Coordinates of C-alpha atoms in Angstrom, one line a residue:
Chain A
M294 CA -0.3 0.1 -0.7
M295 CA 1.3 3.6 -0.7
P296 CA 1.7 6.3 1.7
G297 CA -1.9 7.5 2.7
G298 CA -3.3 4.6 1.7
G299 CA -3.5 4.3 -2.3
R300 CA -2.7 1.8 -4.2
C301 CA 0.1 1.3 -6.1
A302 CA 0.5 1.1 -9.7
A303 CA 0.9 -2.9 -9.7
C304 CA -2.1 -3.4 -7.5
K305 CA -4.0 -0.8 -9.7
Y306 CA -3.3 -2.1 -13.4
L307 CA -4.0 -5.6 -11.7
R308 CA -7.1 -4.5 -10.1
R309 CA -6.7 -5.7 -6.5
R310 CA -6.7 -4.3 -2.9
C311 CA -2.9 -3.4 -2.9
P312 CA -1.9 -4.9 0.4
S313 CA -0.2 -3.4 3.6
D314 CA 3.2 -5.8 2.8
C315 CA 2.9 -5.9 -1.4
I316 CA 6.2 -6.4 -2.8
F317 CA 5.6 -4.1 -5.7
S318 CA 4.6 -0.9 -3.7
L319 CA 8.0 0.6 -3.0
Y320 CA 8.9 0.0 -6.8
F321 CA 5.8 1.1 -8.6
P322 CA 4.2 4.3 -7.9
A323 CA 0.8 4.7 -8.6
N324 CA 2.0 7.8 -10.4
D325 CA 3.9 5.8 -12.8
P326 CA 1.7 3.2 -14.8
Q327 CA 3.6 2.9 -17.0
R328 CA 6.7 1.4 -15.5
F329 CA 4.8 -1.5 -14.3
A330 CA 2.6 -2.0 -17.6
R331 CA 5.8 -2.2 -19.4
V332 CA 7.6 -5.4 -16.8
H333 CA 3.8 -6.9 -16.5
K334 CA 4.1 -7.1 -20.3
I335 CA 7.3 -8.3 -20.6
Y336 CA 8.1 -10.6 -17.9
G337 CA 5.2 -11.3 -16.3
A338 CA 3.7 -9.7 -12.5
S339 CA 4.3 -13.0 -10.8
N340 CA 7.9 -14.1 -11.9
V341 CA 8.6 -9.8 -11.2
A342 CA 7.4 -10.9 -7.4
K343 CA 9.6 -13.9 -7.5
M344 CA 12.6 -11.9 -8.5
L345 CA 11.9 -9.3 -6.1
Q346 CA 11.4 -11.6 -3.3
Q347 CA 14.2 -13.5 -4.0
L348 CA 16.4 -11.0 -3.2
P349 CA 17.4 -8.8 0.0
A350 CA 15.2 -5.6 0.7
N351 CA 17.7 -3.2 0.4
L352 CA 18.8 -4.5 -3.1
R353 CA 15.4 -4.4 -4.7
A354 CA 15.0 -1.2 -5.6
E355 CA 18.1 -1.3 -8.1
A356 CA 16.1 -4.4 -9.5
A357 CA 13.1 -2.9 -10.0
D358 CA 14.9 -0.6 -12.1
S359 CA 16.7 -2.8 -14.0
L360 CA 13.7 -4.9 -15.0
S361 CA 11.9 -1.6 -15.7
F362 CA 15.1 -0.7 -17.9
E363 CA 15.1 -4.0 -20.0
A364 CA 11.4 -3.1 -20.3
R365 CA 11.2 -0.8 -21.8
H366 CA 13.7 -1.7 -24.4
R367 CA 12.0 -4.5 -25.7
V368 CA 8.4 -3.1 -25.5
E369 CA 10.7 -0.1 -27.8
D370 CA 12.8 -2.8 -29.9
P371 CA 10.4 -6.4 -29.5
V372 CA 13.7 -7.4 -31.5
Y373 CA 17.0 -6.9 -29.5
G374 CA 15.7 -5.7 -26.9
C375 CA 18.9 -3.7 -24.6
V376 CA 20.5 -6.5 -26.0
G377 CA 20.8 -3.6 -29.4
I378 CA 22.7 -1.7 -26.8
I379 CA 25.0 -4.0 -26.1
H380 CA 25.6 -4.9 -29.9
R381 CA 25.9 -1.0 -31.0
L382 CA 28.2 -0.2 -27.6
H383 CA 30.4 -2.9 -29.1
Q384 CA 30.5 -1.8 -32.6
Q385 CA 31.8 1.7 -30.7
I386 CA 34.3 0.8 -28.7
Q387 CA 35.9 -1.0 -32.2
N388 CA 35.6 1.5 -34.2
A389 CA 37.6 4.1 -31.4
E390 CA 40.3 1.1 -30.7
T391 CA 40.5 0.9 -34.2
Q392 CA 41.4 4.8 -34.5
L393 CA 42.8 5.0 -31.3
A394 CA 45.9 2.1 -32.7
K395 CA 46.1 4.1 -36.5
T396 CA 46.3 7.9 -34.4
Q397 CA 49.1 5.8 -32.1
A398 CA 50.8 4.7 -35.1
Q399 CA 50.6 7.6 -36.6
L400 CA 52.4 9.4 -33.3
F401 CA 54.9 6.5 -33.4
G402 CA 55.6 6.7 -37.1
F403 CA 55.8 10.6 -36.6
I404 CA 58.7 10.3 -33.4
N405 CA 60.6 7.8 -35.5
T406 CA 60.9 10.0 -38.0
I407 CA 62.2 12.5 -36.0
I408 CA 64.7 10.3 -34.8
D409 CA 66.1 9.5 -37.8
Chain B
M511 CA 27.4 -18.8 -43.4
W512 CA 24.6 -20.4 -45.8
Y513 CA 23.8 -23.5 -43.0
E514 CA 24.0 -20.9 -39.7
A515 CA 21.1 -19.2 -41.9
M516 CA 19.2 -22.7 -42.3
R517 CA 19.6 -23.6 -38.5
G518 CA 16.4 -21.6 -38.4
H519 CA 14.8 -24.1 -41.1
E520 CA 15.3 -27.2 -40.7
P521 CA 12.7 -29.8 -41.2
R522 CA 11.4 -31.2 -38.1
S523 CA 11.9 -34.1 -36.3
S524 CA 8.9 -35.5 -34.5
S525 CA 10.0 -35.0 -31.1
S526 CA 8.7 -31.9 -29.2
C527 CA 10.7 -28.7 -29.2
A528 CA 12.3 -28.4 -26.0
A529 CA 9.5 -25.8 -25.2
C530 CA 6.4 -28.1 -25.5
K531 CA 8.7 -30.7 -23.2
L532 CA 9.5 -28.5 -20.2
L533 CA 5.7 -27.3 -20.6
K534 CA 4.7 -31.0 -20.9
R535 CA 3.0 -30.3 -24.0
K536 CA 1.8 -31.8 -27.4
C537 CA 4.4 -30.0 -30.1
T538 CA 2.0 -29.6 -32.9
T539 CA 3.5 -28.8 -36.7
T540 CA 2.5 -24.9 -35.8
C541 CA 4.1 -24.5 -32.7
I542 CA 5.7 -20.9 -32.9
F543 CA 8.7 -22.4 -30.5
A544 CA 9.9 -25.0 -32.2
P545 CA 12.4 -23.1 -35.1
Y546 CA 14.2 -21.4 -32.2
F547 CA 14.5 -23.9 -29.4
R548 CA 15.5 -27.5 -30.2
S549 CA 15.2 -30.5 -28.3
D550 CA 19.0 -31.1 -28.0
E551 CA 18.9 -27.3 -26.3
P552 CA 16.7 -27.4 -23.1
K553 CA 18.4 -25.2 -21.1
K554 CA 18.3 -22.4 -23.9
F555 CA 14.4 -22.6 -23.4
A556 CA 14.2 -23.2 -19.3
K557 CA 16.3 -20.1 -18.9
V558 CA 14.3 -17.8 -21.5
H559 CA 11.0 -19.3 -19.2
K560 CA 12.4 -18.9 -15.8
V561 CA 12.8 -14.7 -16.6
F562 CA 9.7 -13.5 -18.8
G563 CA 7.6 -17.2 -18.8
A564 CA 6.2 -18.9 -21.7
S565 CA 3.6 -17.1 -22.6
N566 CA 5.5 -13.7 -22.7
V567 CA 7.9 -15.0 -24.7
S568 CA 5.4 -16.5 -27.4
K569 CA 3.4 -12.9 -27.4
I570 CA 6.4 -11.7 -28.3
L571 CA 7.4 -13.6 -30.7
T572 CA 4.0 -13.6 -32.9
E573 CA 4.3 -9.4 -32.6
V574 CA 8.0 -9.6 -34.9
P575 CA 7.9 -10.8 -38.7
E576 CA 9.0 -14.4 -39.5
E577 CA 12.6 -13.7 -40.3
Q578 CA 13.0 -11.7 -37.3
R579 CA 12.2 -14.4 -34.8
E580 CA 15.6 -15.9 -34.6
D581 CA 17.9 -12.4 -33.9
T582 CA 14.6 -12.3 -30.9
V583 CA 15.0 -15.6 -29.5
N584 CA 18.8 -15.3 -28.8
S585 CA 18.5 -11.6 -28.0
L586 CA 16.2 -12.7 -25.3
A587 CA 18.0 -16.1 -24.4
Y588 CA 21.4 -13.5 -23.7
E589 CA 18.7 -11.5 -21.1
A590 CA 17.7 -14.7 -19.5
E591 CA 21.4 -15.4 -19.0
A592 CA 22.3 -12.1 -17.8
R593 CA 19.7 -12.0 -15.2
L594 CA 19.8 -15.4 -14.0
R595 CA 23.7 -14.8 -13.7
D596 CA 22.9 -10.7 -11.8
P597 CA 19.8 -11.5 -10.6
V598 CA 20.0 -7.4 -10.1
Y599 CA 21.5 -5.5 -12.4
G600 CA 20.6 -8.5 -15.3
C601 CA 22.3 -6.6 -19.1
I602 CA 23.1 -3.8 -17.2
G603 CA 25.7 -4.7 -15.9
A604 CA 27.2 -5.5 -19.5
I605 CA 26.3 -2.2 -20.4
A606 CA 27.7 -0.4 -17.7
L607 CA 31.3 -2.3 -18.1
L608 CA 31.1 -1.1 -22.1
Q609 CA 30.2 2.6 -21.3
R610 CA 33.0 2.2 -18.9
R611 CA 35.4 0.9 -21.5
M612 CA 34.3 3.6 -24.3
I613 CA 34.7 6.6 -22.0
E614 CA 38.6 5.4 -21.5
L615 CA 38.9 4.7 -25.3
Q616 CA 37.6 8.6 -25.5
Q617 CA 40.1 9.5 -23.7
D618 CA 42.7 7.7 -24.7
L619 CA 41.9 9.0 -28.7
A620 CA 41.7 12.2 -26.9
I621 CA 45.0 12.7 -25.7
A622 CA 46.2 11.1 -28.6
R623 CA 45.2 13.5 -31.0
A624 CA 45.9 16.3 -29.2
R625 CA 49.5 14.9 -29.1
L626 CA 49.7 14.1 -32.6
A627 CA 48.3 17.7 -33.6
R628 CA 50.6 19.2 -31.0
Y629 CA 54.2 17.3 -32.9
T630 CA 52.1 18.3 -36.5
V631 CA 52.2 21.8 -35.4
A632 CA 55.7 21.9 -33.8
A633 CA 57.2 20.5 -36.8
S634 CA 55.3 22.1 -39.0
S635 CA 56.4 25.5 -37.4
S636 CA 60.0 24.5 -37.4
S637 CA 60.1 22.8 -41.3
S638 CA 61.9 25.7 -42.4
S639 CA 65.2 25.2 -40.2
S640 CA 66.7 21.7 -39.6
S641 CA 65.5 20.9 -36.1
C642 CA 62.3 20.4 -34.7
T643 CA 61.0 21.3 -31.0
F644 CA 58.9 19.6 -28.4
Q645 CA 56.5 21.2 -26.8
N646 CA 57.2 18.2 -24.5
N647 CA 60.4 17.8 -22.6
D648 CA 60.3 14.3 -22.8
P649 CA 58.5 13.2 -25.9
F650 CA 58.7 9.8 -25.4
S651 CA 57.3 9.2 -21.5
S652 CA 54.0 9.8 -23.0
M653 CA 54.0 7.8 -25.8
L654 CA 53.3 4.5 -24.0
P655 CA 49.6 3.0 -24.9
N656 CA 47.4 3.4 -21.9
F657 CA 45.3 0.2 -23.5
N658 CA 43.8 -2.0 -20.1
N659 CA 43.5 -5.4 -20.5
F660 CA 40.4 -5.4 -20.2
D661 CA 37.8 -7.9 -22.1
A662 CA 34.0 -6.4 -21.7
Y663 CA 32.7 -9.3 -23.5
G664 CA 34.1 -12.5 -23.9
G665 CA 31.5 -14.3 -25.7
N666 CA 28.7 -16.0 -23.6
S667 CA 30.8 -15.1 -21.0
L668 CA 30.1 -12.3 -18.9
E669 CA 31.6 -10.1 -15.3
L670 CA 28.9 -8.1 -14.3
N671 CA 29.8 -6.0 -11.9
R672 CA 27.9 -6.0 -8.8
V673 CA 28.0 -2.0 -7.8
G674 CA 24.9 -0.7 -6.5
N675 CA 23.5 3.2 -7.2
M676 CA 26.1 3.8 -10.4
Y677 CA 24.4 2.7 -13.2
D678 CA 22.7 6.6 -14.9
L679 CA 20.9 4.5 -17.5
S680 CA 20.0 7.7 -18.8
Q681 CA 23.8 8.4 -20.4
I682 CA 24.6 6.0 -23.3
P683 CA 27.5 7.6 -25.2
Y684 CA 27.5 7.1 -28.7
I685 CA 29.4 8.5 -30.6

């Protein structure tokens, strides 16, 4: 249950009473209904509840945030989800490493020319 | 390779796919899971089922064009694996590591380019004379490459960092 007695976003979405020990209420506040809607669409409410319940209480907020992030990216890109970000970062890293190697080769070449 | 492209389109055997085996149901010819969760890879579906649930996976696959379903399954399997290894951060851990690597490389590249520009300017400004002047008194010590032996991604194995409150998910450094 939210402070003030209202239902959390999860219980509103699931159309049920929000108990005082609701596993979702701290991490899916009523003012952000889309956050729960997305994780429910991708993971399902019972999977999210299980994942949160299996964690120590002090890590649940981080877990809810990361689930929300991944769910948002999966909704936006159903094929790759946040794995698309990983692919792009790998490509960017590869490009940057190539550019760095080229620049450093130029520098070494420059120095060698000056030495000679 | 052509045989990899054909993997998702092999003729179906009469045995159940990994999904139907786990779900203990009859695997029909129209089973949406069968082309992507072969019976010889039971763990792949088990992981995806544990994280996402069979019906959610089915809905996602139904929403994407058929030619993109194999990529979809592979990315779901990757995310599921990451989430099972790191129940708090899942894929975010891998993203954060790669972001850090990208920032390091950008810094290294900026430094290398600045040095190259300095040497180029110094060399061109003294090209009329036979000697070159260096703006750095010790031109060689700063030339050592600043590479970390850091493998941010090693195939299917992920080294996910478990540090709290540190992932700025709003900042993805795209060049």
